[in-house]
Amino acid sequence: MAKLKVSELKSKSKQELENQLRDLKNELALLRVAKVTGGAPNKLSKIKVVRLSIARVLTVMSHSKRAALQKAYEGKAHKPLDLRVKKTRAIRKALTK
């Protein structure tokens, strides 16, 4: 599998991303088996590409999930801590006084 581009992943639906992730994990498992059984060197170098692709898919999934939550809590009085704006420690402490 070739290196995935984030711009292509962002246009995919959640279901497509989950399918892509499952395929990449299966491919990684096969490559690891090939590594143990003494596979070809080109398969061994492909492990890194697949791992990075898995990370890209997971990152896009988490970004889209976070964006949906941001939109859901937009304009509300209270937000979850992880959705709040990250400010400096001094500013956050001053806001609580």
mmCIF file with all atom_site columns, N, CA and C in Angstrom, residues 8-20 57 60-61 64:
data_model
loop_
_atom_site.group_PDB
_atom_site.id
_atom_site.type_symbol
_atom_site.label_atom_id
_atom_site.label_alt_id
_atom_site.label_comp_id
_atom_site.label_asym_id
_atom_site.label_entity_id
_atom_site.label_seq_id
_atom_site.pdbx_PDB_ins_code
_atom_site.Cartn_x
_atom_site.Cartn_y
_atom_site.Cartn_z
_atom_site.occupancy
_atom_site.B_iso_or_equiv
_atom_site.pdbx_formal_charge
_atom_site.auth_seq_id
_atom_site.auth_comp_id
_atom_site.auth_asym_id
_atom_site.auth_atom_id
_atom_site.pdbx_PDB_model_num
ATOM 1  N N  . GLU A 1 8  ? -6.557  13.266 1.286  1.00 0.00 ? 8  GLU A N  1
ATOM 2  C CA . GLU A 1 8  ? -7.456  12.223 0.796  1.00 0.00 ? 8  GLU A CA 1
ATOM 3  C C  . GLU A 1 8  ? -8.249  11.607 1.947  1.00 0.00 ? 8  GLU A C  1
ATOM 4  N N  . LEU A 1 9  ? -7.604  11.453 3.084  1.00 0.00 ? 9  LEU A N  1
ATOM 5  C CA . LEU A 1 9  ? -8.280  10.837 4.225  1.00 0.00 ? 9  LEU A CA 1
ATOM 6  C C  . LEU A 1 9  ? -9.378  11.732 4.789  1.00 0.00 ? 9  LEU A C  1
ATOM 7  N N  . LYS A 1 10 ? -9.165  13.042 4.749  1.00 0.00 ? 10 LYS A N  1
ATOM 8  C CA . LYS A 1 10 ? -10.157 13.964 5.298  1.00 0.00 ? 10 LYS A CA 1
ATOM 9  C C  . LYS A 1 10 ? -11.466 13.923 4.534  1.00 0.00 ? 10 LYS A C  1
ATOM 10 N N  . SER A 1 11 ? -11.412 13.571 3.268  1.00 0.00 ? 11 SER A N  1
ATOM 11 C CA . SER A 1 11 ? -12.628 13.532 2.456  1.00 0.00 ? 11 SER A CA 1
ATOM 12 C C  . SER A 1 11 ? -13.424 12.239 2.644  1.00 0.00 ? 11 SER A C  1
ATOM 13 N N  . LYS A 1 12 ? -12.858 11.263 3.320  1.00 0.00 ? 12 LYS A N  1
ATOM 14 C CA . LYS A 1 12 ? -13.536 9.979  3.507  1.00 0.00 ? 12 LYS A CA 1
ATOM 15 C C  . LYS A 1 12 ? -14.482 10.028 4.700  1.00 0.00 ? 12 LYS A C  1
ATOM 16 N N  . SER A 1 13 ? -15.478 9.141  4.666  1.00 0.00 ? 13 SER A N  1
ATOM 17 C CA . SER A 1 13 ? -16.438 9.054  5.770  1.00 0.00 ? 13 SER A CA 1
ATOM 18 C C  . SER A 1 13 ? -15.824 8.246  6.920  1.00 0.00 ? 13 SER A C  1
ATOM 19 N N  . LYS A 1 14 ? -16.526 8.256  8.036  1.00 0.00 ? 14 LYS A N  1
ATOM 20 C CA . LYS A 1 14 ? -16.036 7.539  9.213  1.00 0.00 ? 14 LYS A CA 1
ATOM 21 C C  . LYS A 1 14 ? -15.938 6.034  8.934  1.00 0.00 ? 14 LYS A C  1
ATOM 22 N N  . GLN A 1 15 ? -16.947 5.500  8.254  1.00 0.00 ? 15 GLN A N  1
ATOM 23 C CA . GLN A 1 15 ? -16.955 4.074  7.944  1.00 0.00 ? 15 GLN A CA 1
ATOM 24 C C  . GLN A 1 15 ? -15.797 3.696  7.025  1.00 0.00 ? 15 GLN A C  1
ATOM 25 N N  . GLU A 1 16 ? -15.520 4.530  6.030  1.00 0.00 ? 16 GLU A N  1
ATOM 26 C CA . GLU A 1 16 ? -14.402 4.263  5.126  1.00 0.00 ? 16 GLU A CA 1
ATOM 27 C C  . GLU A 1 16 ? -13.074 4.300  5.871  1.00 0.00 ? 16 GLU A C  1
ATOM 28 N N  . LEU A 1 17 ? -12.939 5.244  6.806  1.00 0.00 ? 17 LEU A N  1
ATOM 29 C CA . LEU A 1 17 ? -11.709 5.329  7.595  1.00 0.00 ? 17 LEU A CA 1
ATOM 30 C C  . LEU A 1 17 ? -11.528 4.091  8.463  1.00 0.00 ? 17 LEU A C  1
ATOM 31 N N  . GLU A 1 18 ? -12.627 3.612  9.046  1.00 0.00 ? 18 GLU A N  1
ATOM 32 C CA . GLU A 1 18 ? -12.537 2.410  9.880  1.00 0.00 ? 18 GLU A CA 1
ATOM 33 C C  . GLU A 1 18 ? -12.143 1.197  9.043  1.00 0.00 ? 18 GLU A C  1
ATOM 34 N N  . ASN A 1 19 ? -12.687 1.101  7.835  1.00 0.00 ? 19 ASN A N  1
ATOM 35 C CA . ASN A 1 19 ? -12.315 -0.008 6.943  1.00 0.00 ? 19 ASN A CA 1
ATOM 36 C C  . ASN A 1 19 ? -10.846 0.082  6.546  1.00 0.00 ? 19 ASN A C  1
ATOM 37 N N  . GLN A 1 20 ? -10.402 1.298  6.240  1.00 0.00 ? 20 GLN A N  1
ATOM 38 C CA . GLN A 1 20 ? -8.998  1.519  5.874  1.00 0.00 ? 20 GLN A CA 1
ATOM 39 C C  . GLN A 1 20 ? -8.081  1.117  7.039  1.00 0.00 ? 20 GLN A C  1
ATOM 40 N N  . VAL A 1 57 ? -4.353  7.721  9.765  1.00 0.00 ? 57 VAL A N  1
ATOM 41 C CA . VAL A 1 57 ? -5.794  7.432  9.786  1.00 0.00 ? 57 VAL A CA 1
ATOM 42 C C  . VAL A 1 57 ? -6.363  7.734  11.165 1.00 0.00 ? 57 VAL A C  1
ATOM 43 N N  . VAL A 1 60 ? -6.604  11.548 11.714 1.00 0.00 ? 60 VAL A N  1
ATOM 44 C CA . VAL A 1 60 ? -7.728  12.155 10.996 1.00 0.00 ? 60 VAL A CA 1
ATOM 45 C C  . VAL A 1 60 ? -9.042  11.820 11.688 1.00 0.00 ? 60 VAL A C  1
ATOM 46 N N  . MET A 1 61 ? -9.178  10.582 12.172 1.00 0.00 ? 61 MET A N  1
ATOM 47 C CA . MET A 1 61 ? -10.400 10.188 12.870 1.00 0.00 ? 61 MET A CA 1
ATOM 48 C C  . MET A 1 61 ? -10.587 11.011 14.144 1.00 0.00 ? 61 MET A C  1
ATOM 49 N N  . SER A 1 64 ? -11.528 14.699 13.289 1.00 0.00 ? 64 SER A N  1
ATOM 50 C CA . SER A 1 64 ? -12.913 14.874 12.854 1.00 0.00 ? 64 SER A CA 1
ATOM 51 C C  . SER A 1 64 ? -13.877 14.709 14.028 1.00 0.00 ? 64 SER A C  1
#
